[in-house]
Coordinates of C-alpha atoms in Angstrom, one line a residue:
M119 CA 16.0 1.5 93.5
A120 CA 15.2 2.5 89.4
V121 CA 12.2 4.6 89.3
K122 CA 9.1 3.0 87.1
R123 CA 8.3 4.8 83.7
V124 CA 5.2 6.2 83.7
T125 CA 3.7 4.9 80.2
M126 CA 0.3 6.1 78.2
Q127 CA -1.2 2.9 79.6
D128 CA -0.7 4.3 83.2
I129 CA -1.8 7.3 82.1
A130 CA -5.1 5.9 80.2
D131 CA -5.9 3.9 83.4
A132 CA -5.7 6.9 85.5
C133 CA -7.9 8.6 83.4
G134 CA -10.8 5.6 82.8
L135 CA -10.2 5.7 79.3
S136 CA -8.4 3.7 76.3
R137 CA -4.6 3.7 75.5
N138 CA -6.0 4.4 72.2
T139 CA -7.5 7.9 72.9
V140 CA -4.7 8.8 74.9
S141 CA -2.1 8.5 71.9
K142 CA -4.5 9.9 69.6
V143 CA -3.9 13.0 72.0
F144 CA -0.2 13.0 72.1
N145 CA 0.4 12.5 68.6
G146 CA -2.1 15.0 67.4
R147 CA -4.3 12.5 65.4
G148 CA -7.6 12.0 65.3
S149 CA -10.6 13.9 67.4
V150 CA -10.9 14.0 71.2
P151 CA -13.0 16.4 72.6
E152 CA -11.1 19.2 74.7
E153 CA -12.4 18.3 78.2
T154 CA -11.2 14.8 77.3
K155 CA -7.2 16.5 75.9
R156 CA -7.5 18.6 79.4
L157 CA -8.1 15.4 81.8
I158 CA -5.3 13.3 80.0
F159 CA -2.8 16.6 80.0
A160 CA -3.6 17.0 83.7
K161 CA -3.3 13.5 84.4
A162 CA 0.5 13.2 82.6
Q163 CA 1.7 16.3 84.5
E164 CA 0.1 15.0 87.7
L165 CA 1.9 11.8 87.0
R166 CA 5.2 13.1 85.4
Y167 CA 5.1 11.6 82.1
N168 CA 7.8 13.2 80.2
Q169 CA 7.3 11.8 76.6
F170 CA 4.4 13.4 75.4
P171 CA 3.4 13.9 72.9
S172 CA 5.6 11.1 71.0
E173 CA 4.5 7.8 71.9
A174 CA 6.4 5.8 74.1
G175 CA 8.8 3.3 73.2
K176 CA 9.0 5.3 70.0
K177 CA 12.5 6.3 68.5
T178 CA 13.1 10.2 68.9
D179 CA 15.7 12.6 67.9
D180 CA 16.6 14.4 70.8
T181 CA 17.1 17.8 69.6
R182 CA 13.5 17.9 68.2
H183 CA 12.9 18.4 72.1
I184 CA 10.7 21.5 73.5
A185 CA 11.1 22.6 77.3
L186 CA 8.1 24.4 78.8
L187 CA 8.9 26.3 81.3
T188 CA 6.7 27.5 84.1
Q189 CA 6.5 28.8 87.8
H190 CA 2.6 27.6 88.4
K191 CA 0.6 24.1 87.2
L192 CA -0.9 25.7 83.9
L193 CA -4.0 23.5 84.1
S194 CA -5.1 24.9 87.9
H195 CA -6.7 27.8 85.4
N196 CA -8.4 28.8 82.2
F197 CA -6.1 30.1 80.3
G198 CA -3.2 27.8 80.7
A199 CA -5.2 24.4 80.2
F200 CA -7.0 26.2 77.1
F201 CA -3.5 27.4 76.0
I202 CA -1.4 23.6 76.8
T203 CA -4.1 21.8 74.6
S204 CA -3.6 23.6 71.4
F205 CA 0.3 24.5 72.3
T206 CA 0.7 20.2 72.4
D207 CA -1.4 19.7 69.3
Q208 CA 0.6 22.1 67.2
I209 CA 3.9 21.0 68.1
S210 CA 3.2 17.9 68.3
R211 CA 2.2 18.2 64.6
A212 CA 5.8 19.6 63.6
G213 CA 6.9 16.5 65.1
Y214 CA 8.6 17.8 68.2
T215 CA 8.3 16.1 72.1
M216 CA 7.5 18.4 74.8
K217 CA 8.2 18.1 79.1
I218 CA 6.6 20.8 81.1
L219 CA 9.2 22.3 84.1
E220 CA 8.1 23.7 86.9
V221 CA 10.6 26.1 88.0
S222 CA 11.2 26.4 91.9
P223 CA 11.4 29.7 94.0
Q224 CA 15.0 28.5 94.7
E225 CA 15.6 28.2 90.7
I226 CA 14.3 31.5 90.1
A227 CA 16.4 33.3 92.4
A228 CA 19.7 31.6 91.9
K229 CA 18.8 31.8 88.0
E230 CA 18.9 28.4 87.5
L231 CA 17.2 26.0 85.3
P232 CA 15.3 22.7 87.0
P233 CA 17.8 19.7 87.2
Q234 CA 16.1 17.9 85.0
M235 CA 16.2 20.0 81.9
D236 CA 18.8 18.7 79.3
L237 CA 20.0 22.0 77.6
E238 CA 22.0 20.5 75.1
S239 CA 19.1 18.3 73.7
T240 CA 16.7 20.8 73.7
A241 CA 15.4 22.8 70.4
G242 CA 13.4 25.4 71.9
I243 CA 12.0 26.9 74.9
L244 CA 8.3 28.4 76.2
C245 CA 8.5 30.5 78.9
I246 CA 4.7 30.6 80.7
E247 CA 3.6 32.2 83.8
L248 CA 7.2 33.4 84.2
F249 CA 7.4 37.1 85.4
D250 CA 11.0 37.5 87.0
R251 CA 13.0 39.6 84.9
A252 CA 16.3 38.5 85.7
Y253 CA 15.3 34.3 85.2
L254 CA 13.7 35.7 81.7
D255 CA 17.3 37.6 80.8
M256 CA 19.1 34.2 81.7
V257 CA 16.7 31.9 79.8
C258 CA 17.4 34.5 77.0
S259 CA 21.0 34.3 77.3
L260 CA 20.9 30.6 76.5
K261 CA 20.8 31.5 72.9
K262 CA 18.4 29.0 72.0
P263 CA 14.8 30.1 70.0
T264 CA 12.5 31.0 72.7
V265 CA 9.2 32.1 72.8
F266 CA 7.9 34.2 76.2
V267 CA 3.9 34.3 76.4
D268 CA 3.0 37.6 78.5
G269 CA 6.3 38.6 80.8
Y270 CA 7.2 40.6 83.8
A271 CA 6.0 44.3 84.0
R272 CA 6.9 46.9 81.5
A273 CA 8.5 44.2 79.8
D274 CA 8.2 46.2 76.6
R275 CA 11.1 48.9 77.9
A276 CA 13.8 46.6 77.6
P277 CA 14.9 44.5 74.5
I278 CA 14.5 41.2 75.0
G279 CA 16.3 38.5 73.1
C280 CA 13.6 36.2 72.4
D281 CA 9.9 36.4 70.5
F282 CA 7.1 37.7 72.7
V283 CA 3.4 36.6 72.4
S284 CA 0.0 37.8 74.6
M285 CA -3.2 38.4 74.8
E286 CA -4.4 41.9 73.7
N287 CA -5.0 44.2 76.9
M288 CA -5.1 47.6 76.7
A289 CA -8.1 47.9 74.2
S290 CA -10.3 45.5 75.8
E291 CA -9.7 47.3 79.2
T292 CA -10.3 50.6 77.8
A293 CA -13.3 49.5 76.5
L294 CA -14.7 47.8 79.6
V295 CA -13.9 51.0 82.0
R296 CA -15.5 53.3 78.9
R297 CA -18.6 50.9 79.5
M298 CA -19.0 52.0 83.6
I299 CA -18.3 55.5 82.6
A300 CA -21.0 55.6 80.2
G301 CA -23.4 53.9 83.1
G302 CA -22.7 57.1 85.4
A303 CA -19.5 55.9 86.8
R304 CA -17.4 59.2 88.0
R305 CA -15.1 58.2 91.1
L306 CA -13.4 53.8 89.9
G307 CA -11.2 52.1 91.5
F308 CA -8.7 49.4 90.4
V309 CA -8.3 45.7 91.9
G310 CA -5.0 43.9 91.4
D311 CA -1.1 43.8 91.4
L312 CA -0.3 46.4 88.1
E313 CA 3.6 45.1 88.5
H314 CA 2.5 41.5 89.1
C315 CA 2.8 40.6 85.1
N316 CA 2.8 42.7 81.8
S317 CA -0.7 41.9 81.2
F318 CA -1.7 43.1 84.4
Y319 CA 0.1 46.7 84.2
E320 CA -1.1 46.6 80.4
R321 CA -4.6 46.1 81.8
W322 CA -3.9 49.2 84.3
L323 CA -2.7 51.3 81.3
G324 CA -5.8 50.9 79.7
F325 CA -7.9 51.8 82.8
C326 CA -5.8 54.8 83.4
T327 CA -6.3 55.9 79.7
A328 CA -10.1 55.3 79.8
L329 CA -10.4 57.8 83.2
S330 CA -8.0 60.7 81.1
E331 CA -10.3 60.2 78.2
A332 CA -13.3 60.9 80.4
G333 CA -11.6 63.6 82.2
L334 CA -12.2 61.6 85.5
P335 CA -8.9 61.6 88.0
L336 CA -6.7 58.8 89.2
Q337 CA -7.5 58.2 92.7
R338 CA -5.0 55.9 93.7
E339 CA -7.0 55.5 97.5
L340 CA -9.8 53.8 96.0
C341 CA -7.6 51.2 94.2
I342 CA -6.0 47.5 95.5
L343 CA -2.6 47.4 94.3
R344 CA -1.4 44.9 97.1
E345 CA 1.0 43.0 95.7
D346 CA -0.6 39.5 94.1
S347 CA -0.9 36.8 97.0
E348 CA -3.6 34.5 98.0
L349 CA -4.9 37.7 99.9
Y350 CA -6.7 38.6 97.2
G351 CA -8.9 35.7 97.4
D352 CA -10.2 36.1 100.9
P353 CA -13.2 38.4 101.0
D354 CA -12.7 39.2 104.4
W355 CA -9.5 40.9 103.3
I356 CA -11.0 42.8 100.5
L357 CA -13.5 43.6 102.8
G358 CA -10.8 45.4 105.0
Q359 CA -9.2 47.1 102.2
L360 CA -12.8 48.3 101.5
D361 CA -13.2 49.7 104.8
A362 CA -10.5 51.8 104.4
F363 CA -11.6 53.7 101.7
P364 CA -12.6 57.5 102.2
F365 CA -15.4 56.7 99.9
M366 CA -16.7 53.7 98.0
P367 CA -16.3 54.3 94.0
D368 CA -19.3 53.8 91.6
G369 CA -17.1 51.0 89.7
F370 CA -14.1 48.7 90.0
A371 CA -11.9 47.0 87.2
C372 CA -10.0 44.3 88.0
A373 CA -6.9 42.8 86.5
N374 CA -8.6 39.5 86.1
D375 CA -12.0 37.3 86.6
Y376 CA -10.7 35.2 89.6
L377 CA -10.2 39.1 91.5
A378 CA -13.3 40.5 90.0
I379 CA -15.4 37.7 91.7
H380 CA -13.9 38.0 94.8
L381 CA -14.6 41.4 94.6
M382 CA -18.3 41.0 94.1
T383 CA -18.3 38.4 96.9
A384 CA -17.1 41.4 99.5
L385 CA -19.4 43.9 98.1
K386 CA -22.2 41.9 98.9
R387 CA -21.5 41.2 102.4
K388 CA -21.6 45.4 102.5
G389 CA -25.0 44.8 101.4
L390 CA -24.1 46.7 98.0
S391 CA -26.0 45.8 94.9
I392 CA -24.5 44.8 91.6
P393 CA -24.7 46.9 89.3
K394 CA -27.0 49.5 90.8
D395 CA -24.6 50.7 93.9
V396 CA -21.2 49.6 92.3
M397 CA -20.6 48.4 88.8
V398 CA -17.3 45.7 88.4
V399 CA -15.6 44.5 85.3
G400 CA -12.9 41.9 85.1
F401 CA -10.6 39.7 82.5
D402 CA -10.4 36.4 81.1
G403 CA -13.8 35.4 80.0
S404 CA -13.7 32.3 82.6
P405 CA -16.2 29.9 82.8
E406 CA -17.0 31.6 86.4
S407 CA -17.8 35.0 84.7
S408 CA -20.9 34.1 82.9
V409 CA -22.5 31.7 86.6
V410 CA -21.8 34.1 89.2
E411 CA -24.9 36.4 90.0
P412 CA -25.1 38.8 87.8
S413 CA -22.8 37.5 84.8
L414 CA -19.4 39.3 84.9
A415 CA -18.8 42.1 82.2
T416 CA -15.3 40.8 81.0
A417 CA -12.9 40.5 78.0
R418 CA -12.5 37.0 76.5
I419 CA -8.8 36.0 76.1
P420 CA -8.9 33.3 72.9
S421 CA -6.7 31.1 74.7
S422 CA -6.4 28.0 72.3
D423 CA -5.7 30.4 69.7
I424 CA -2.6 32.0 71.5
G425 CA -1.3 28.0 72.0
R426 CA -1.4 27.4 68.3
L427 CA 0.4 30.8 67.7
A428 CA 3.2 30.6 70.3
A429 CA 3.9 27.0 68.6
F430 CA 4.4 28.5 65.3
L431 CA 6.3 31.1 66.4
L432 CA 8.9 28.7 68.2
E433 CA 8.7 26.4 65.3
E434 CA 9.6 29.6 63.1
R435 CA 12.1 30.4 65.3
I436 CA 14.1 27.2 65.2
R437 CA 13.5 27.6 61.2
L438 CA 15.1 31.0 61.1
P439 CA 17.1 31.8 64.3
D440 CA 18.5 34.9 62.8
F441 CA 15.3 36.8 62.0
P442 CA 14.6 39.5 63.6
F443 CA 12.3 39.1 67.0
H444 CA 8.9 40.2 67.1
W445 CA 6.3 41.1 69.8
T446 CA 2.6 39.4 68.7
Y447 CA -0.7 40.5 70.1
V448 CA -4.2 38.6 70.2
K449 CA -7.3 40.2 69.8
T450 CA -9.9 39.6 73.0
T451 CA -13.4 40.8 73.1
P452 CA -15.5 42.8 75.5
V453 CA -18.3 40.7 76.6
W454 CA -21.0 42.5 78.5
G455 CA -22.4 40.6 81.1
G456 CA -24.6 41.5 83.7
S457 CA -22.3 43.2 86.3
V458 CA -22.1 46.7 84.2
R459 CA -25.2 48.9 83.7

């Protein structure tokens, strides 16, 4: 039996919006609130609508098609939601359509593209939330214009055959840790899998840099560096990790806000006051960082700007395939919440 094709009207009905509003978003015309855009893209991804941002029924050139490869649902977190909105808007203005293709763990292990991806009709590839080195090397070997957003840990230590764009990590992480040191912290720990992705690894380097500058020792016994998993979201598991420490640090640098907020919950359960007893910093500038008590010191990532830049880089790579590959970092900004003294 033929599968019914999802249309813009289906998305509009599911969102309780007009078809005209959905069409504006997918075609980059007119002004639509960011929250509405994210709702529409989330519903399009849920319904497996693979025509955006070109208008349904409109004849398009198959060679002007962008494949976005990801291992995770991009709209499930702050960075992905803002990134995909601005990337889609920018790439559609250049006349490209786009498909979001989730890569399964089995496909990553086998180094295979998703079966629904037509490589011949693909003009360019964007990889985001994909951190497996062998898989990304396979994508580069396809010789298609490709942009990575972030990447595997230590990605800069081996040449890659594509362009790379990321948020700046080391400078802001160093500044956050310096602030804890200036507030009196002398025994500091790091929370997060430093091998999870390049951004986490660079934040770890920023943490180590601040310690070295201050003449403080790196004490791994005060760090939680386990492989990234759902355990980091379990305050009881974090409590168990803290209970195994020889003594409690004066401050923690966390690889992102998600980890920092769950760590704060565990610290409060131990009866510790933040920031009086222990200081905590995160990274992301997520909406949750400003509403948690106390507010979280973090680094704000310009997610929308990175999305637009990634689209621009991919457009340029398609236009100039032989131009030297380049790495681009976008500035992040420390935000001094109440979780530091």
